[in-house]
Each structure stands twice: as C-alpha cells, then as structure tokens.
Amino acid sequence: MTVPLKDDARFVETTIEDEIVVMNIDTGDFFSLRDTARDIWRLIDGEHDRLAIVTALAQEYDAPESALAADLDAFLAELDAAGVLKSR
Amino acid sequence: MPRLCPDIATIEHPAVALLARETRWRAGPVPRILDDVALADGEYILRDDRFLFRTEGGIGFYYRRGEGITLEQPAAADPRDVRLWLQGTTYAAVAAINGLFPLHASAVTHDGRVYAFAGPSGAGKSTLAAALGREGFPLFCDDTLILDLAGNGAVTGLPGHKRLKLWPDAFALARAERHEQVASDYDKYFARPAGSVITDPLPLAGLIFLDQGPDPALATMTPGERVARLQDDHYTTKLFALAGGPRSIAVRFDELARIVARIPMRRFLRPIAADRFDEGLRFIADYIRDTRAQ
C-alpha cells in the first residue's frame, strides 16, 4: 500500500487561522487548504498510507469511505501536479 | 553624495537610516551586463544584493548593497524621469534587497497607526488617501509603502519618500492643490494634500484592498485570499521572480505569512462614479475610526 509523502525540499507552508497555505518554492505558486484538504495534508505524514488516511477521514466526516477515497485520490493528484509530493 | 530623501534621513529609526544611506546616489557609468546577462533598455535584473535597471530612454541605475546607487543619465534625459525611476522601481529594489517589504499602496494615519490602501494602478489609492486628509487623516505615503518586519513581530510602516501624485480628474475629489507635472510622458501631477503629512514610522494597523461595487461595503477575506492579494500587490514580486532561487521565494513567503497573520485586511467595494466618491470616502473614514476605537 502506497504511503504518500511530501517533498519537504520543494515547499514551505504556514497555518493562518483555519487554513494552511502552501507555496512551491521552485515556482512561487501557492495554494490554500481548508476543511478536508487541510486534514488530508496533515495526514500525509509518512505514517499514514492511503487506506489509513481514508479511515481517519471517515471518523471525522459523515461520508462513505468510497467517496472519501475518491476525493483523496483526486486531491493527491492535484498535490502531485503542484509539485509538492515525492514521486511514487 | 546626494541623498534621495533628505527629509527622511533626519528621522532616527534603523530602517529609515538604512534606506537613507543605501539610496544615496552618484553619477557614473552603469554596466549593461550583470553576471553575463546583457540588459536591454526597459529591463531590470535583481541578483542577490545587486540591482541593474535601464529605462527605455536609456537612464541607467545600478545598486549594490553597501555602495549606494550609480546613476547614468543621457544628456537628453528629463530630470523628472530620472526622479520618477529613482524614487520608484529603484527605491523599491533597494528596500527589498535590504530586507524591507515594499508594497504598492498609499496610506494615511489615524491615532498613531497606519491604514494602507492597495490595488492595481488606477484603483484610486492616491485619490482616496489624499481625500481622507479632509476627513482628518494625515497622509503617510503615496504609491509605495515600505514595511519593516524586523521588530518583535510588529509590522512598521516607514514614512513616504515620494510626493503625492494625482491624475488631473482626482484633484477635485481630493481637494488637493495641484503642482507641476510628474514627468514628460506621465500625466500625473504632484499635489499638496488637504491635510497634514506624517513623517514618523508607525505601526501598520490595516490593509484595505480597493475594488469596485454597487455600494460602499467591506468584505472579509480568507487567509488564502489575503495571501493572494498581498502577493499580487507586492511591488517587487516581479523583481524577485527575476532574482529567482528557492531561498528568496521562501523568505518572501515567510514575510507574506507574517503580514497576513498579523494585519487585518478587508476588501473595500465602492462605486467608481465621481458623484458617489464622497459616500465611499465617509464610509471608509468611519470604518477606520471605528476600528481604532475597538
């Protein structure tokens, strides 16, 4: 089971109020994360694999795991495209 | 060596003294190449602690930290153009290289604190700041606000180094006194504001982004929106993109984050029709007074 990993050398982040703002330091592009996206970002810690992340989200959000899994996969793809994840 | 801002140089504040020292200029030849990169007219380069800029009219500026500015003027150069570029892009680059944060904004003060107005060119920053003078808000700066983030988490605004400049149709709205034209091909005029001008560094208390709307209103902004607007309005964003390097970007991000976390920010929506200008003016004046009273 794949464990998604952040590429720490390629971004900086900060938490402001209830959002996490992440900037790719190679491109200067940044994005902000709220709600589910923020929680997923925090769970990408090198210890949670994909299934563990879905399980953790299911405990927090009232949604079927299949839907959460789909959201997770889509979000991971976005993070990968943004250049902040290590290649799998 | 002449000082760029002789009035400001007398103020005893480390950042103000730093800028006064670093913006001293002398006449001399300016290189056309920086680190093997040739510079064409109308372009600029910022690398580490050096800045090289040449206008389309051939006026050259070279700055290196600790050495001041070298200025090369063609014989036919209009002194007004020289001053415009010296006090604008060059000054902002010097500030950024020296760890200060230049912001494209005009600002006023109220009760010892700075309230700044940001937005793209033509948004009405100067007009609004000037007009607030007749509501009892002294002018703090026009067009460029330099922030000092050095002191214990505080965000300090440095007093303006440039004279107020207004478009011709703004003088009636601002009730400012019109003086000479700014530059040969720039249809703004220097202006004397209706109220007083502050020359002391003061803490920044609010940042207001100017937008258009059907009626005067203030809109809150999410942290992400605040970062985005502050990034867009960062005077030297383009300069530092040219400088490149992860360290510069990371440093600037940290500065953005500190400002966003500490300074209240709002979007000020207001109608652009001239006959409703005073309505918006009174609205924002009341907001500033109410904010300070809290």
XYZ file of C-alpha atoms in Angstrom:
382
model
C 0.000 0.000 0.000
C 1.439 3.336 -1.075
C 2.323 5.894 1.575
C 2.093 9.353 0.065
C 4.998 11.589 1.027
C 5.534 15.325 0.902
C 8.642 16.573 -0.833
C 9.752 18.840 2.014
C 12.525 20.434 -0.011
C 10.104 21.847 -2.551
C 7.629 23.812 -0.470
C 7.044 25.978 2.555
C 3.807 26.226 4.458
C 2.129 28.264 7.107
C -1.083 27.991 9.086
C -3.234 31.096 9.274
C -6.457 30.774 11.203
C -8.145 27.631 9.853
C -6.201 27.414 6.598
C -2.856 26.001 5.594
C -1.143 27.970 2.828
C 1.492 26.089 0.864
C 3.983 27.582 -1.593
C 6.110 25.708 -4.106
C 9.485 27.362 -3.647
C 10.659 26.460 -7.136
C 7.774 28.101 -8.941
C 6.378 30.552 -6.397
C 2.904 29.091 -6.953
C 0.841 28.686 -3.828
C -2.489 27.287 -2.735
C -4.560 27.300 0.427
C -6.123 24.271 2.086
C -9.284 24.200 4.146
C -11.544 21.578 5.622
C -10.988 18.141 4.080
C -7.984 19.235 2.047
C -6.323 20.630 5.148
C -6.978 17.429 7.070
C -5.604 15.265 4.261
C -2.477 17.426 4.081
C -1.880 16.905 7.771
C -2.348 13.158 7.404
C 0.337 12.962 4.721
C 2.967 12.443 7.370
C 4.866 9.399 6.167
C 2.991 7.152 8.561
C -0.480 7.020 7.058
C -0.938 5.038 3.898
C -3.866 5.664 1.599
C -6.230 3.364 3.496
C -5.275 4.846 6.847
C -5.974 8.345 5.557
C -9.410 7.300 4.315
C -10.141 5.631 7.665
C -9.109 8.768 9.556
C -11.271 10.960 7.340
C -14.246 8.643 7.800
C -14.013 9.178 11.564
C -14.165 12.929 11.060
C -16.585 13.353 8.192
C -20.024 11.942 7.660
C -19.410 10.473 4.208
C -18.994 6.966 2.780
C -15.430 5.737 2.549
C -15.760 5.232 -1.198
C -16.481 8.913 -1.668
C -13.677 9.918 0.675
C -11.293 7.622 -1.183
C -12.217 9.234 -4.489
C -11.736 12.712 -3.018
C -8.398 11.640 -1.583
C -7.143 10.277 -4.884
C -8.198 13.411 -6.717
C -6.525 15.625 -4.147
C -3.310 13.599 -4.195
C -3.234 14.008 -7.955
C -3.552 17.774 -7.537
C -0.761 17.877 -4.988
C 1.405 15.795 -7.274
C 0.736 18.161 -10.144
C 1.592 21.083 -7.867
C 4.986 19.514 -7.317
C 4.829 19.069 -3.551
C 4.761 15.281 -3.314
C 7.563 12.841 -3.799
C 7.211 10.738 -6.903
C 5.639 7.396 -6.261
C 26.888 62.093 -2.436
C 23.355 63.444 -2.658
C 20.622 61.792 -0.645
C 17.462 60.643 -2.295
C 15.297 61.727 0.599
C 16.997 64.384 2.714
C 13.957 64.997 4.902
C 13.557 61.381 5.865
C 17.255 60.960 6.608
C 16.899 63.060 9.767
C 14.497 60.594 11.388
C 16.186 58.234 13.831
C 14.868 54.809 13.012
C 17.182 51.981 11.937
C 15.283 51.121 8.767
C 14.823 54.748 7.798
C 18.505 55.422 8.377
C 19.369 52.308 6.387
C 17.317 53.432 3.412
C 18.666 56.950 3.583
C 22.183 55.546 3.457
C 21.568 52.924 0.791
C 19.633 55.203 -1.569
C 22.395 57.782 -1.843
C 23.316 58.130 -5.454
C 26.204 59.320 -7.558
C 26.590 59.932 -11.264
C 28.657 57.419 -13.157
C 28.696 54.733 -15.835
C 26.266 51.883 -15.327
C 27.081 48.405 -16.676
C 24.971 46.795 -19.342
C 25.784 43.270 -18.228
C 25.209 41.579 -14.890
C 26.575 38.100 -14.360
C 26.964 37.590 -18.115
C 23.347 38.631 -18.717
C 23.024 41.553 -21.107
C 20.412 44.137 -20.195
C 18.294 45.825 -22.850
C 16.611 49.198 -22.424
C 13.395 48.841 -20.434
C 14.639 45.816 -18.472
C 15.936 45.185 -14.971
C 17.768 42.430 -13.153
C 17.970 41.740 -9.442
C 20.595 39.239 -8.281
C 21.432 38.694 -4.632
C 22.458 42.136 -3.393
C 22.633 43.880 -6.766
C 20.099 45.620 -8.957
C 20.589 46.782 -12.526
C 17.981 48.725 -14.446
C 17.920 50.736 -17.648
C 14.862 52.641 -18.794
C 13.671 52.694 -22.364
C 15.033 56.195 -22.524
C 18.477 54.907 -21.612
C 18.683 56.109 -17.995
C 20.752 53.560 -16.078
C 20.635 52.606 -12.399
C 22.981 50.245 -10.636
C 22.776 49.420 -6.965
C 24.918 47.194 -4.834
C 24.277 46.829 -1.121
C 26.660 48.971 0.832
C 27.656 51.014 -2.193
C 24.594 53.121 -2.951
C 23.156 53.836 -6.380
C 25.085 54.712 -9.517
C 23.069 56.776 -11.955
C 23.848 57.225 -15.619
C 21.873 59.953 -17.356
C 21.943 60.531 -21.100
C 22.422 64.171 -21.975
C 18.832 64.492 -23.153
C 17.309 62.823 -20.086
C 14.456 64.699 -18.422
C 15.322 65.171 -14.708
C 11.700 64.427 -13.881
C 12.011 60.991 -15.492
C 15.191 60.346 -13.559
C 13.478 61.189 -10.308
C 10.442 59.039 -11.163
C 12.521 55.899 -11.719
C 14.909 56.639 -8.884
C 12.097 57.001 -6.373
C 10.014 54.184 -7.822
C 11.406 50.911 -9.069
C 14.963 51.588 -7.911
C 13.948 52.599 -4.409
C 11.717 49.525 -4.070
C 14.525 47.260 -5.221
C 16.917 48.795 -2.692
C 14.353 48.308 0.055
C 13.755 44.681 -0.894
C 17.466 43.856 -1.104
C 17.900 45.280 2.385
C 15.226 43.080 3.921
C 12.346 45.535 3.816
C 8.976 44.852 2.264
C 7.799 47.363 -0.359
C 4.089 47.395 -1.037
C 2.240 49.107 -3.835
C -0.011 51.157 -1.591
C -0.934 54.628 -0.370
C -1.624 55.173 3.295
C -2.993 57.504 5.922
C -2.706 57.568 9.677
C -5.193 57.684 12.479
C -4.362 57.878 16.141
C -0.766 56.807 15.636
C -1.379 53.896 13.281
C -1.157 53.378 9.535
C -4.042 52.319 7.305
C -2.970 51.417 3.802
C -4.860 51.140 0.541
C -3.633 48.675 -2.030
C -4.692 47.862 -5.533
C -3.564 47.997 -9.143
C -2.660 51.238 -10.866
C -5.777 53.318 -11.387
C -7.672 51.797 -8.479
C -7.771 55.138 -6.697
C -5.265 54.618 -3.903
C -3.716 58.064 -4.148
C -7.037 59.836 -4.586
C -8.554 58.132 -1.570
C -5.535 58.698 0.639
C -5.400 62.358 -0.381
C -9.139 62.874 0.114
C -9.025 61.359 3.591
C -6.910 64.353 4.506
C -10.047 66.493 4.564
C -11.628 63.942 6.921
C -8.798 64.470 9.355
C -6.477 61.615 8.360
C -2.900 62.749 7.710
C -1.149 61.364 4.650
C 1.526 58.760 5.413
C 2.730 57.763 1.977
C 1.724 57.651 -1.667
C 2.161 54.786 -4.120
C 4.827 52.862 -2.190
C 4.631 51.778 1.426
C 7.816 50.283 2.824
C 7.261 47.861 5.685
C 9.810 46.907 8.278
C 9.157 43.437 9.685
C 12.220 43.346 11.893
C 10.894 44.243 15.309
C 9.408 41.539 17.548
C 6.606 40.583 15.209
C 5.449 44.153 14.692
C 4.870 45.453 11.195
C 6.078 49.040 10.948
C 5.388 51.379 8.102
C 8.139 53.741 7.071
C 7.053 57.270 6.155
C 6.658 58.031 2.496
C 9.608 59.107 0.430
C 7.618 60.386 -2.528
C 5.405 63.376 -3.079
C 1.722 62.801 -3.621
C 0.799 62.373 -7.294
C -2.704 62.574 -8.712
C -4.389 62.256 -12.069
C -5.926 65.529 -13.287
C -9.510 64.461 -12.555
C -8.625 63.461 -8.998
C -7.802 66.927 -7.746
C -11.428 67.955 -7.380
C -12.238 64.765 -5.467
C -9.238 65.073 -3.199
C -9.403 68.884 -2.925
C -5.661 68.866 -3.175
C -3.503 71.649 -4.528
C -2.131 70.917 -7.985
C 1.555 71.439 -8.685
C 3.866 70.562 -11.580
C 3.553 67.561 -13.894
C 5.385 64.481 -12.655
C 7.261 63.519 -15.814
C 7.333 64.230 -19.507
C 5.153 61.291 -20.553
C 3.285 60.668 -17.316
C 0.071 62.633 -16.934
C 0.032 62.790 -13.173
C 0.703 65.945 -11.226
C 2.353 66.492 -7.905
C -0.122 67.505 -5.267
C -0.231 69.017 -1.859
C -2.809 67.133 0.249
C -5.615 68.917 2.039
C -4.457 67.616 5.413
C -1.125 67.160 7.126
C 1.646 64.675 6.366
C 3.202 62.298 8.883
C 6.954 61.690 8.798
C 7.391 59.204 11.653
C 7.498 55.404 11.334
C 4.290 53.956 12.700
C 2.715 50.506 13.148
C 0.558 49.190 10.327
C -2.963 48.593 11.578
C -4.914 47.714 8.464
C -4.606 46.919 4.803
C -7.557 47.674 2.559
C -7.735 46.382 -0.996
C -9.694 48.629 -3.327
C -12.352 47.014 -5.510
C -15.489 48.167 -7.275
C -19.032 47.527 -6.067
C -22.522 48.985 -6.382
C -22.475 50.443 -2.866
C -19.768 51.075 -0.279
C -19.112 47.881 1.637
C -16.329 45.974 3.289
C -15.771 42.296 2.577
C -13.795 39.892 4.714
C -11.112 37.758 3.124
C -9.967 34.218 3.767
C -6.289 33.714 4.608
C -5.684 32.334 1.129
C -7.315 35.371 -0.463
C -5.219 37.682 1.690
C -2.009 35.947 0.670
C -3.045 36.079 -2.972
C -3.893 39.784 -2.917
C -0.790 40.667 -0.958
C 1.314 38.664 -3.362
C -0.283 40.381 -6.341
C 0.276 43.792 -4.826
C 3.809 43.111 -3.764
C 5.789 45.760 -5.535
C 8.789 43.576 -6.043
C 7.128 40.258 -6.847
C 8.350 40.509 -10.391
C 11.780 41.647 -9.305
C 12.218 38.677 -7.012
C 10.865 36.313 -9.616
C 13.735 37.516 -11.747
C 16.187 37.028 -8.932
C 14.900 33.509 -8.535
C 16.131 30.905 -6.171
C 14.215 28.919 -3.572
C 15.694 30.915 -0.714
C 14.297 34.213 -1.957
C 10.868 32.734 -2.515
C 10.849 31.058 0.885
C 11.927 34.269 2.601
C 9.251 36.290 0.848
C 6.612 33.695 1.674
C 7.513 33.930 5.312
C 7.148 37.700 5.156
C 3.786 37.422 3.418
C 2.588 34.966 6.030
C 3.648 37.206 8.890
C 1.841 40.187 7.445
C -1.299 38.186 6.686
C -1.357 36.681 10.162
C -0.883 39.983 11.945
C -2.577 42.705 9.881
C -6.373 42.949 9.437
C -7.254 43.014 5.758
C -10.501 43.837 4.004
C -11.741 44.437 0.517
C -13.321 47.852 0.130
C -16.021 47.726 -2.529
C -17.244 51.082 -3.729
C -18.865 52.710 -6.748
C -16.469 54.459 -9.089
C -18.819 57.243 -10.160
C -17.383 60.605 -9.194
C -20.688 61.813 -7.745
C -20.567 58.949 -5.226
C -16.962 59.387 -4.225
C -17.751 61.249 -1.024
C -20.154 58.493 0.011
C -17.340 55.962 -0.178
C -14.954 58.362 1.491
C -17.184 58.817 4.519
C -17.771 55.060 4.699
C -14.108 54.178 4.868
C -13.367 57.063 7.208
C -15.983 55.738 9.625
C -14.524 52.238 9.344
C -11.058 53.428 10.260
C -12.366 55.433 13.214
C -14.495 52.508 14.426
C -11.590 50.067 14.046
C -9.298 52.205 16.142
C -11.953 52.714 18.784
C -12.200 48.969 19.398
